[in-house]
Coordinates of C-alpha atoms and ligand atoms in Angstrom, one line a residue:
M107 CA -11.5 -5.5 15.2
T108 CA -10.4 -9.6 15.5
N109 CA -8.2 -9.2 18.3
P110 CA -8.4 -8.4 22.2
K111 CA -5.5 -6.4 22.7
I112 CA -3.6 -4.9 19.4
P113 CA -0.3 -3.6 19.3
V114 CA -0.9 -0.4 17.6
L115 CA -4.0 1.1 17.3
I116 CA -3.3 4.4 14.8
V117 CA -6.0 7.2 14.9
G118 CA -6.0 9.3 11.9
A119 CA -5.9 8.2 8.2
G120 CA -4.1 11.3 6.4
P121 CA -1.0 11.0 4.9
V122 CA 0.9 10.5 8.4
G123 CA -1.3 7.6 9.9
L124 CA -1.4 6.0 6.0
A125 CA 2.5 6.2 6.2
L126 CA 3.2 4.9 10.0
A127 CA 0.2 2.2 9.1
G128 CA 2.3 1.2 6.6
D129 CA 5.9 1.3 7.8
L130 CA 4.2 -1.0 10.6
G131 CA 2.6 -3.5 8.4
W132 CA 6.3 -3.4 6.2
R133 CA 8.1 -4.2 9.7
G134 CA 5.4 -7.4 10.2
V135 CA 4.0 -5.3 13.2
Q136 CA 0.1 -5.5 13.2
C137 CA -1.8 -2.0 13.9
C138 CA -5.5 -0.9 13.4
L139 CA -5.5 2.2 11.8
V140 CA -9.2 3.9 12.8
E141 CA -10.3 6.9 10.6
K142 CA -13.3 9.5 11.0
S143 CA -14.2 10.1 7.5
D144 CA -14.8 7.4 4.4
G145 CA -11.7 8.3 3.4
S146 CA -12.5 10.3 0.4
I147 CA -10.6 13.8 -0.4
Y148 CA -12.6 17.0 -1.5
Q149 CA -9.8 19.7 -0.8
P150 CA -5.7 18.2 -1.9
K151 CA -3.9 20.3 1.0
M152 CA -0.3 18.4 0.5
D153 CA 1.2 17.6 -3.6
M154 CA 4.9 18.4 -2.4
V155 CA 6.4 14.7 -1.7
G156 CA 9.7 15.8 -0.4
I157 CA 13.1 14.1 -1.3
R158 CA 13.7 12.0 2.3
T159 CA 9.7 10.9 2.0
M160 CA 11.1 9.7 -1.7
E161 CA 13.6 8.3 0.3
F162 CA 11.3 6.1 2.2
C163 CA 9.2 5.2 -0.5
R164 CA 12.3 3.5 -2.4
R165 CA 13.0 1.9 0.7
W166 CA 9.4 0.4 0.6
G167 CA 9.3 -0.2 -3.1
I168 CA 6.4 2.2 -3.6
A169 CA 8.9 5.1 -5.8
S170 CA 7.3 4.6 -8.7
W171 CA 3.6 4.5 -8.0
V172 CA 4.3 8.0 -6.9
E173 CA 6.2 8.8 -10.0
N174 CA 3.6 7.0 -12.6
S175 CA 0.8 9.3 -10.6
P176 CA -1.5 10.8 -12.8
Y177 CA 0.5 14.1 -11.9
P178 CA 1.8 14.6 -16.1
R179 CA 6.0 14.9 -15.2
D180 CA 6.2 17.0 -18.8
Y181 CA 4.1 19.7 -16.5
P182 CA 6.6 23.1 -16.4
Q183 CA 6.7 23.6 -12.1
D184 CA 7.6 27.3 -12.5
N185 CA 7.2 29.6 -10.1
V186 CA 5.5 33.0 -11.5
W187 CA 4.7 36.4 -9.9
V188 CA 2.1 38.6 -12.0
E189 CA -0.2 41.5 -11.9
S190 CA -3.0 39.0 -12.9
L191 CA -3.0 36.4 -15.9
T192 CA -3.4 38.5 -18.9
G193 CA -1.4 41.5 -17.1
F194 CA 1.8 42.7 -16.5
E195 CA 4.5 39.4 -15.4
F196 CA 7.1 40.7 -12.9
G197 CA 9.7 37.7 -12.7
R198 CA 9.2 34.1 -12.8
E199 CA 11.3 30.9 -10.9
R200 CA 12.0 28.5 -14.2
M201 CA 11.6 25.2 -12.9
P202 CA 12.7 21.6 -14.7
T203 CA 9.0 19.4 -15.2
K204 CA 9.9 15.8 -13.1
D205 CA 10.9 14.7 -16.3
E206 CA 13.4 16.8 -16.7
E207 CA 14.9 17.2 -13.1
P208 CA 18.1 15.5 -11.9
C209 CA 18.1 13.8 -8.6
P210 CA 20.4 16.1 -6.5
A211 CA 23.6 14.7 -5.9
Q212 CA 22.7 13.7 -1.8
S213 CA 20.1 10.7 -3.2
A214 CA 18.6 8.6 -5.6
Q215 CA 16.1 10.3 -5.4
K216 CA 14.5 13.7 -6.0
R217 CA 11.4 15.5 -4.7
E218 CA 7.7 14.4 -6.6
R219 CA 4.6 16.7 -7.2
C220 CA 1.9 13.8 -6.1
P221 CA -1.1 16.4 -4.5
Q222 CA -2.8 14.0 -1.8
D223 CA -5.7 12.5 -3.5
M224 CA -3.2 10.8 -5.7
F225 CA -1.0 9.9 -2.5
D226 CA -2.5 9.3 -0.2
P227 CA -4.3 6.1 -1.8
I228 CA -0.8 5.1 -2.7
L229 CA -0.3 5.1 0.9
R230 CA -3.2 3.6 1.1
R231 CA -2.7 0.7 -0.9
F232 CA 0.8 0.1 0.7
A233 CA -0.6 -0.4 3.3
S234 CA -3.3 -2.6 2.7
Q235 CA -0.9 -5.0 1.4
F236 CA -0.3 -6.0 4.7
G237 CA -2.0 -8.8 6.5
V238 CA -1.3 -7.1 10.1
V239 CA -2.7 -3.6 9.5
E240 CA -6.2 -3.2 9.8
F241 CA -8.9 -0.5 8.0
S242 CA -11.6 1.1 9.8
Y243 CA -13.4 3.9 8.1
R244 CA -16.2 5.9 9.4
T245 CA -15.0 5.3 13.3
E246 CA -14.3 7.6 15.6
L247 CA -11.5 8.2 18.9
V248 CA -14.1 9.5 20.8
D249 CA -12.1 8.7 24.3
F250 CA -8.9 6.7 25.9
S251 CA -7.8 5.6 29.0
E252 CA -4.0 4.9 29.4
T253 CA -2.3 2.5 32.5
K254 CA 1.1 1.6 33.2
T255 CA 0.2 -1.8 30.4
G256 CA -1.8 -0.6 27.9
V257 CA -4.2 1.8 26.9
L258 CA -8.0 1.4 26.4
A259 CA -9.7 3.3 23.4
T260 CA -13.5 4.2 23.0
L261 CA -14.3 4.0 19.1
R262 CA -17.8 5.2 17.7
D263 CA -18.6 3.1 14.8
P264 CA -20.1 3.8 11.5
K265 CA -24.0 3.2 13.0
G266 CA -22.9 5.6 16.0
E267 CA -22.5 2.4 18.8
Q268 CA -19.4 2.9 20.7
Y269 CA -16.9 0.1 21.6
H270 CA -13.8 -0.5 23.5
V271 CA -10.3 -1.4 22.2
A272 CA -7.4 -2.4 24.1
C273 CA -4.0 -1.4 22.4
D274 CA -0.6 -1.7 23.5
Y275 CA 0.3 1.8 21.7
L276 CA -2.1 4.4 20.5
V277 CA -0.6 6.8 17.7
G278 CA -2.6 10.2 17.3
T279 CA -2.2 11.3 13.9
D280 CA -5.6 13.1 13.9
G281 CA -4.2 16.5 12.5
A282 CA -4.7 19.8 13.6
A283 CA -8.0 19.7 15.6
S284 CA -6.2 16.3 17.6
V285 CA -7.8 14.8 20.3
V286 CA -5.6 13.0 21.4
R287 CA -3.6 15.9 21.6
E288 CA -6.8 17.3 23.7
K289 CA -7.3 14.5 26.1
L290 CA -3.6 14.1 26.8
G291 CA -4.0 18.2 27.8
I292 CA -1.3 18.7 25.7
P293 CA -0.5 22.9 24.7
M294 CA 0.8 23.9 21.5
R295 CA 3.1 26.7 21.3
G296 CA 4.0 29.5 19.1
E297 CA 1.8 31.7 17.3
P298 CA -1.5 30.3 17.0
V299 CA -2.6 32.3 13.5
L300 CA -0.1 33.5 11.0
T301 CA -3.1 34.3 8.3
Y302 CA -6.7 33.6 8.1
T303 CA -6.5 31.8 4.3
T304 CA -9.2 30.6 2.5
N305 CA -8.5 27.7 -0.4
V306 CA -10.9 27.7 -3.2
I307 CA -10.7 24.9 -6.0
F308 CA -12.2 25.8 -9.2
R309 CA -11.7 24.3 -12.8
C310 CA -11.1 25.0 -15.6
R311 CA -10.3 23.3 -18.3
D312 CA -7.2 24.4 -20.4
L313 CA -6.5 27.1 -17.9
P314 CA -3.3 27.8 -19.8
S315 CA -4.7 28.7 -22.7
L316 CA -6.6 31.4 -22.0
H317 CA -3.4 33.8 -21.2
D318 CA 0.3 34.3 -21.7
K319 CA 1.9 33.4 -18.9
G320 CA 2.0 29.4 -20.0
K321 CA 2.3 26.8 -18.0
A322 CA 3.2 27.4 -14.1
Y323 CA 3.0 25.4 -10.9
R324 CA 2.3 28.3 -9.5
F325 CA 1.1 31.8 -9.4
I326 CA 1.9 34.4 -7.1
F327 CA -0.7 37.7 -7.3
I328 CA 1.1 40.9 -6.4
G329 CA -1.5 44.1 -6.2
P330 CA -0.7 47.8 -5.0
E331 CA -1.3 46.3 -1.9
G332 CA 1.1 43.5 -2.5
T333 CA 0.8 40.0 -2.1
W334 CA -3.0 39.0 -2.7
L335 CA -3.3 35.5 -4.2
T336 CA -1.6 32.2 -5.0
I337 CA -2.9 29.6 -7.8
V338 CA -1.4 26.3 -8.2
A339 CA -2.1 23.6 -10.4
I340 CA -3.3 20.7 -8.2
D341 CA -3.6 17.7 -11.4
G342 CA -1.4 19.7 -13.7
A343 CA -4.4 19.8 -16.1
N344 CA -8.1 21.0 -14.8
R345 CA -8.1 21.7 -11.0
W346 CA -6.7 24.9 -9.9
R347 CA -6.0 25.6 -6.1
M348 CA -7.0 29.5 -4.7
S349 CA -5.8 30.8 -1.7
I350 CA -7.1 34.2 -0.6
I351 CA -3.8 34.8 1.8
G352 CA -5.6 37.1 3.7
D353 CA -4.2 38.4 7.4
K354 CA -4.8 38.0 11.1
S355 CA -8.3 39.0 11.0
K356 CA -10.5 36.4 10.5
R357 CA -13.8 37.2 8.0
E358 CA -16.2 35.1 6.1
I359 CA -15.7 35.5 2.0
L360 CA -18.4 35.0 0.3
E361 CA -18.7 33.3 -3.0
T362 CA -19.7 36.2 -4.7
E363 CA -16.5 37.8 -3.1
I364 CA -14.6 35.0 -4.4
R365 CA -15.8 34.7 -8.0
A366 CA -14.6 38.5 -8.6
L367 CA -11.2 37.7 -6.9
I368 CA -11.0 34.4 -9.6
L369 CA -11.6 37.5 -12.7
R370 CA -9.5 39.7 -10.7
A371 CA -6.6 37.0 -11.0
M372 CA -7.4 36.4 -14.3
G373 CA -7.6 40.0 -15.9
K374 CA -10.7 38.8 -17.7
P375 CA -14.1 37.3 -18.1
F376 CA -14.0 33.8 -18.0
E377 CA -16.1 30.6 -17.6
F378 CA -15.3 28.8 -14.2
E379 CA -16.4 25.9 -11.9
I380 CA -16.3 26.5 -8.0
E381 CA -16.0 22.6 -6.6
S382 CA -15.0 23.8 -2.8
I383 CA -14.2 26.2 -0.4
M384 CA -11.8 25.9 2.5
P385 CA -11.3 28.8 4.9
W386 CA -8.5 27.6 7.5
A387 CA -5.7 29.3 9.4
R388 CA -2.4 29.1 9.2
R389 CA -0.5 28.8 12.3
E390 CA 3.0 28.0 13.8
L391 CA 2.6 25.6 16.8
V392 CA 4.1 22.9 18.1
A393 CA 3.4 20.3 21.2
E394 CA 4.7 20.7 24.4
S395 CA 5.1 17.2 23.6
F396 CA 4.9 14.3 21.6
G397 CA 2.9 12.1 23.7
T398 CA 3.6 10.2 26.9
E399 CA 4.8 6.4 27.5
R400 CA 1.7 5.0 25.4
V401 CA 0.1 7.5 23.4
F402 CA 2.1 9.7 20.7
L403 CA 1.3 12.5 18.2
A404 CA 2.7 12.7 14.7
G405 CA 2.2 14.9 11.9
D406 CA -0.2 17.9 11.8
A407 CA -1.5 16.5 15.6
C408 CA 1.8 18.1 17.2
H409 CA 3.0 20.4 14.8
L410 CA 1.2 23.1 12.6
M411 CA 3.0 25.4 9.9
S412 CA 2.2 27.4 7.1
P413 CA 2.6 25.4 4.0
T414 CA 4.8 28.1 2.8
G415 CA 7.8 25.7 1.4
G416 CA 6.2 22.0 1.4
F417 CA 7.7 20.9 4.8
G418 CA 4.2 20.0 6.7
M419 CA 3.4 16.4 5.8
N420 CA 6.8 15.9 4.9
T421 CA 7.8 15.7 8.5
G422 CA 5.1 14.1 9.6
I423 CA 6.1 11.1 7.7
A424 CA 9.7 11.4 9.1
D425 CA 7.9 11.3 12.3
A426 CA 5.8 8.4 11.3
I427 CA 9.5 6.5 10.0
D428 CA 10.9 7.9 13.5
L429 CA 8.2 6.1 15.7
S430 CA 7.2 3.1 13.6
W431 CA 10.9 0.8 14.1
K432 CA 10.9 1.9 18.3
L433 CA 7.5 0.4 18.5
E434 CA 8.5 -2.7 16.6
A435 CA 11.9 -3.0 19.2
V436 CA 9.5 -2.6 22.2
L437 CA 7.1 -5.3 21.0
K438 CA 9.7 -7.2 20.3
G439 CA 11.2 -6.9 23.2
W440 CA 14.7 -5.5 22.1
G441 CA 13.4 -2.1 22.3
G442 CA 14.1 -0.6 26.1
P443 CA 12.3 2.1 28.1
E444 CA 14.4 5.0 26.7
L445 CA 14.0 3.9 23.0
L446 CA 10.0 5.2 23.0
R447 CA 11.2 8.4 25.0
S448 CA 13.6 9.7 22.6
Y449 CA 10.8 10.0 19.9
G450 CA 9.4 13.0 21.4
I451 CA 13.3 14.3 21.8
E452 CA 14.8 13.5 18.4
R453 CA 11.8 15.2 16.5
K454 CA 10.4 17.9 18.4
P455 CA 13.5 20.3 17.5
V456 CA 12.9 19.1 13.9
A457 CA 9.7 20.2 13.6
E458 CA 10.5 23.4 15.6
R459 CA 12.7 24.1 12.6
A460 CA 10.8 23.2 9.6
V461 CA 8.0 25.3 11.4
K462 CA 10.2 28.4 11.4
E463 CA 11.1 28.0 8.4
A464 CA 8.0 27.6 6.4
S465 CA 6.8 31.2 8.4
A466 CA 9.9 32.6 7.0
N467 CA 8.7 31.6 4.0
L468 CA 5.7 33.4 4.7
G469 CA 7.4 36.0 5.6
R470 CA 9.0 36.5 2.3
M471 CA 6.2 35.8 0.3
L472 CA 4.3 38.8 1.7
A473 CA 7.9 40.7 1.4
A474 CA 5.9 42.1 -1.6
R475 CA 3.1 43.6 1.0
R476 CA 6.2 45.9 2.9
K477 CA 7.4 46.3 -0.3
A478 CA 4.2 47.1 -2.7
P479 CA 5.5 47.6 -6.6
P480 CA 5.9 51.4 -7.2
E481 CA 3.0 52.7 -9.3
I482 CA 4.4 53.4 -12.5
A483 CA 5.7 49.3 -12.4
F484 CA 1.7 48.7 -13.5
R485 CA 1.6 51.2 -16.3
P486 CA 2.5 50.1 -20.1
G487 CA 5.9 51.4 -21.9
P488 CA 9.8 51.4 -21.2
E489 CA 9.8 52.7 -18.1
G490 CA 6.8 50.8 -16.6
E491 CA 8.8 47.3 -17.7
A492 CA 12.2 48.5 -16.2
A493 CA 10.4 49.2 -12.8
R494 CA 8.7 46.0 -13.0
R495 CA 12.0 43.9 -13.9
E496 CA 13.8 46.1 -11.0
Y497 CA 11.0 45.2 -8.7
G498 CA 10.6 41.4 -10.4
D499 CA 14.1 40.6 -9.6
W500 CA 14.3 41.7 -6.4
Y501 CA 11.4 39.4 -5.8
T502 CA 12.7 36.8 -7.2
E503 CA 16.0 37.4 -5.4
V504 CA 13.7 37.4 -2.1
M505 CA 11.8 34.3 -3.2
K506 CA 14.7 32.0 -3.9
Q507 CA 15.1 30.1 -0.5
E508 CA 11.5 28.5 -0.9
W509 CA 12.6 26.8 -3.9
Y510 CA 15.3 25.1 -2.9
S511 CA 15.8 23.6 0.6
T512 CA 16.9 20.7 0.7
G513 CA 19.4 21.3 3.4
I514 CA 15.3 21.2 5.6
H515 CA 14.4 17.6 4.2
L516 CA 17.7 16.2 4.5
G517 CA 19.8 18.0 7.1
F518 CA 17.8 16.8 10.7
N519 CA 19.6 14.9 13.2
Y520 CA 19.4 13.3 16.4
Y521 CA 22.8 13.5 17.9
H522 CA 21.4 14.9 21.3
S523 CA 19.2 12.1 21.1
P524 CA 19.7 9.4 24.6
V525 CA 20.0 6.4 21.6
V526 CA 22.8 8.0 19.7
C527 CA 26.5 7.8 20.4
P528 CA 27.9 11.2 20.0
D529 CA 31.6 10.9 18.8
G530 CA 32.0 14.7 19.8
S531 CA 32.7 15.7 15.9
A532 CA 31.7 19.1 15.2
A533 CA 28.1 20.3 13.8
P534 CA 28.0 20.7 10.5
H535 CA 26.5 24.1 9.2
D536 CA 22.7 23.8 9.0
Q537 CA 21.8 25.1 6.2
V538 CA 18.4 25.6 4.1
S539 CA 19.3 25.1 -0.3
D540 CA 22.0 22.9 0.3
Y541 CA 22.9 20.0 2.3
V542 CA 26.4 18.7 2.7
Q543 CA 25.9 14.9 3.5
T544 CA 27.8 13.6 6.7
G545 CA 28.0 10.5 8.6
R546 CA 28.5 11.8 12.1
P547 CA 26.2 9.9 14.6
G548 CA 22.2 11.2 14.5
H549 CA 22.5 12.5 10.5
R550 CA 20.7 10.6 8.0
A551 CA 23.0 7.7 6.8
P552 CA 24.1 9.4 3.7
H553 CA 23.5 8.3 0.1
V554 CA 26.4 7.0 -2.3
W555 CA 26.1 5.0 -5.5
L556 CA 27.9 1.8 -5.2
K557 CA 29.6 0.0 -7.2
D558 CA 26.6 -2.6 -7.6
G559 CA 25.1 0.5 -9.0
G560 CA 22.8 0.4 -5.9
S561 CA 22.3 3.5 -3.0
T562 CA 23.7 2.8 0.3
L563 CA 19.8 3.9 1.5
D564 CA 19.0 0.8 -0.8
L565 CA 20.6 -0.8 2.8
F566 CA 18.5 0.2 5.3
G567 CA 15.7 -0.2 7.3
R568 CA 15.0 -3.8 8.0
S569 CA 17.5 -3.5 11.0
F570 CA 20.2 -2.2 12.3
V571 CA 23.1 -2.1 9.9
L572 CA 26.8 -2.3 10.3
L573 CA 29.2 -0.8 7.6
C574 CA 32.2 -2.0 7.7
F575 CA 34.8 0.3 5.3
A576 CA 38.0 -1.2 6.9
P577 CA 39.8 -4.6 5.6
N578 CA 40.1 -7.2 7.5
H579 CA 37.4 -6.2 9.8
Q580 CA 36.2 -9.6 11.0
P581 CA 37.2 -10.0 14.5
G582 CA 35.5 -5.7 15.1
S583 CA 32.3 -6.8 12.9
N584 CA 31.9 -10.4 14.9
S585 CA 31.6 -8.4 18.3
F586 CA 29.2 -6.2 17.3
V587 CA 27.5 -9.4 15.6
D588 CA 27.8 -11.1 19.0
A589 CA 26.8 -8.3 21.2
A590 CA 23.5 -7.7 18.9
E591 CA 23.3 -11.8 19.0
E592 CA 22.9 -12.0 23.0
R593 CA 20.5 -9.1 22.9
G594 CA 18.0 -10.3 20.4
I595 CA 18.6 -7.5 18.1
P596 CA 18.1 -7.8 14.5
L597 CA 22.0 -6.3 12.8
K598 CA 23.5 -6.6 9.3
V599 CA 26.7 -6.6 8.5
V600 CA 27.7 -5.4 5.2
D601 CA 31.5 -5.4 3.6
L602 CA 32.2 -1.8 2.1
D603 CA 36.2 -2.0 2.1
E604 CA 36.3 -1.2 -1.7
E605 CA 33.9 1.7 -1.5
R606 CA 36.3 4.8 -1.0
E607 CA 33.7 7.3 -1.9
A608 CA 31.4 6.1 0.9
R609 CA 34.0 5.7 3.5
E610 CA 34.5 9.6 2.9
A611 CA 31.2 10.3 3.5
Y612 CA 30.4 8.2 6.0
G613 CA 34.1 9.6 8.1
A614 CA 34.5 6.4 9.7
D615 CA 36.0 3.2 9.3
Y616 CA 32.6 1.2 11.1
V617 CA 29.2 2.9 10.5
L618 CA 26.0 1.3 12.7
V619 CA 22.9 2.9 11.0
R620 CA 19.3 2.5 12.4
P621 CA 16.8 0.8 10.7
D622 CA 15.4 4.4 10.0
G623 CA 18.9 5.2 8.3
H624 CA 20.1 7.4 10.7
V625 CA 23.7 6.5 12.1
A626 CA 23.5 5.7 15.6
W627 CA 27.8 5.3 16.1
R628 CA 30.4 5.5 14.1
G629 CA 34.4 4.6 15.2
N630 CA 37.7 3.5 13.1
S631 CA 37.7 0.5 15.3
P632 CA 34.9 -1.9 17.3
P633 CA 34.8 0.1 20.9
E634 CA 35.9 -1.7 23.7
R635 CA 32.4 -2.1 25.0
V636 CA 30.4 -2.9 21.9
G637 CA 27.6 -3.8 24.2
S638 CA 27.2 -1.0 25.8
I639 CA 27.0 0.4 22.3
I640 CA 24.4 -1.7 21.2
D641 CA 22.1 -1.2 24.8
T642 CA 22.5 2.6 24.6
V643 CA 21.4 2.2 20.9
R644 CA 17.8 0.4 21.5
G645 CA 17.2 2.2 24.4
F646 CA 19.0 0.3 27.3
E647 CA 21.0 2.6 28.3
K648 CA 21.4 6.6 27.8
A649 CA 24.4 8.0 26.0
T650 CA 26.5 10.3 28.0
D651 CA 28.1 13.2 27.3
R652 CA 25.8 15.0 25.9
S653 CA 24.0 18.4 25.9
P654 CA 20.4 18.9 25.1
P655 CA 19.6 21.2 22.0
K656 CA 19.0 24.6 22.5
S657 CA 14.9 25.2 21.5
G658 CA 14.5 28.7 19.7
H659 CA 10.6 28.4 20.2
S660 CA 8.8 31.7 21.2
S661 CA 6.3 30.0 24.0
K662 CA 2.7 31.3 23.8
D663 CA 0.6 28.2 25.3
T664 CA -2.0 27.7 23.0
T665 CA -4.4 24.6 22.7
V666 CA -6.3 24.0 19.0
S667 CA -9.5 22.5 20.0
A668 CA -11.1 19.8 18.3
G669 CA -13.2 21.9 16.1
S670 CA -10.7 24.5 15.1
A671 CA -10.0 24.4 11.3
H672 CA -6.8 23.6 10.3
Ligands
LIG792 C1 -2.8 24.5 1.3 C2 -1.9 23.3 1.6 C3 -0.7 22.8 1.2 C4 0.1 22.1 1.7 N1 0.7 21.6 0.4 C5 1.6 20.6 1.2 C6 2.6 20.2 0.8 O1 3.2 20.4 -0.6 N2 3.7 19.2 1.5 C7 3.9 19.2 2.7 O2 4.7 18.3 2.7 N3 2.6 19.4 3.6 C8 1.7 19.9 2.6 N4 0.8 20.8 3.5 C9 0.5 20.1 4.7 C10 0.1 18.7 4.5 O3 -1.2 19.0 4.2 C11 0.0 18.7 6.3 O4 1.0 18.5 7.0 C12 -0.6 16.9 6.1 O5 -2.1 16.6 5.7 C13 -0.5 16.7 7.7 O6 -1.3 14.9 7.6 P1 -1.6 14.1 8.8 O7 -1.9 12.9 8.1 O8 -0.6 14.7 10.0 O9 -3.5 15.4 9.3 P2 -4.3 14.9 8.2 O10 -4.1 15.0 7.3 O11 -5.3 16.6 9.2 O12 -5.5 14.1 8.7 C14 -5.8 13.8 9.6 C15 -6.9 12.4 9.7 O13 -7.0 12.4 11.1 C16 -8.7 12.1 10.9 N5 -9.5 11.9 12.1 C17 -9.0 13.5 13.0 N6 -10.0 13.1 14.3 C18 -10.2 11.7 14.4 C19 -10.8 11.0 15.2 N7 -11.2 11.2 16.4 N8 -11.2 9.4 14.8 C20 -10.5 9.2 13.6 N9 -10.7 10.0 13.0 C21 -10.3 11.3 13.1 C22 -9.0 13.1 9.8 O14 -10.1 13.1 9.4 C23 -8.1 13.6 8.9 O15 -8.4 12.3 8.1 C24 -0.4 21.8 2.9 C25 -1.2 22.1 3.6 C26 -2.1 23.4 3.1 C27 -3.3 23.3 4.4

């Protein structure tokens, strides 16, 4: 550590901590990231970088780094349901390769496949570009104490020696067994265990050449007992992750049994090498609160969900984006007390929404346990063929929602936040598989291609942005500029009066967009009290006329101890 008091101490260099460090660095905010391991990834978990995360990567100028990762862009992304790789196929969802998949109309980006052992190094390289970001690997947070003016953290260095570091703010991105959450005494609420699952990484060169199902991203194995296993292509080449799905009963699976299950999945003997085995618990949990005045939680530290859907890391990175500009604002003096308080208010309902959908996806995947294939479906011949087709068509329909979830990735909103100015407009229908863009306050500012070839998304990030669609907007925009200047808040005015499509998507002549790319206020004329709008969105005044969002989450108290697996 080079400074006596660092502005932000981040604990945990998983993808969420790395993204937070990167975004803070990009904003010029000094921070230090401590990580207890050496940063090596032995079991890559996530591999789907969602569309919103890709929009952040675009903002940071690193979208091409993800697109050019070693993951093969010509590898088919099909999801296939089979008896075994050499046995019967029930059906499949054909999915394009990354090269073939077009960007959806709602975005300038698309979701990408980039496994954690490729994605984390990209985020680390991005964050390392900024001199204000300091990394300390093999350094563990042991304890901390919070006062009105700062936080004193106790760290253990690689030699095992403890030392103290003072910081203004501490963020726990320390994962499922978060020490930060534990020390704050914040309980997790929800379902502590959905399944006890065992992940096995195995190597087999050119596995697709050993069977007739072709290259696919994921195979779901369905036997007479229903869904029992999945195998995904981690690197699109030689490494495969097998998940023995399990159920609510915890039991150790020995390597001999694992080997037998791999052979059952293949349906014939073949050569493979087991690289690692990781038992873990699939959970449905959201932290009761996302922090205190100076200590915050982000990522798996405050929400744990089934990986079905690929929402975990993507939700965590969106936490980091929400928190980062707010930390910048208060550290630079233009953000008020409501701003950091709004972090948990904005993000907790988003986490609850994602967690529930992830569990629903798990339920759909396991629907084949409630309705297993009929015995005839495992027999050759035309009758068996017909039974397989009928069963497979049913399962294909059941599973669709997991593969198409643009609404989950783009459709969350902060309308009820104390730092967003509501406009009384009706909430759009909350959909999972589709998303209709809206400029309603609190929502992600819509993507529209502009006449200069850029996206509206490219306008956002470093400051507040006032989009002006009205011709002759100068008097109105000047009142915003004056109010922002008086308060030292960074504001850029963008004249879009020629952009009719964008005006339609944003739904008003003036739209104020926050540094994270969410709409803060909109109206057809500048408000009478512009200063009050600015004070609300920078957290010095609470927005009025709002009711809190309803939380539909079940409420079992759970504390995941520091020793428990993910
Ligand atoms: C099989 C599987 C597949 C998945 N697929 C996807 C997917 O496709 N897309 C997706 O979005 N999500 C996916 N997820 C979820 C995703 O992997 C997690 O949500 C994500 O890794 C969480 O990131 P994080 O940075 O919050 O936590 P972690 O990745 O758990 O990182 C936490 C870090 O903190 C460190 N740490 C802990 N305690 C301390 C301490 N006291 N001091 C210092 N350092 C500490 C740890 O060593 C660790 O490096 C998947 C999960 C699984 C299990």
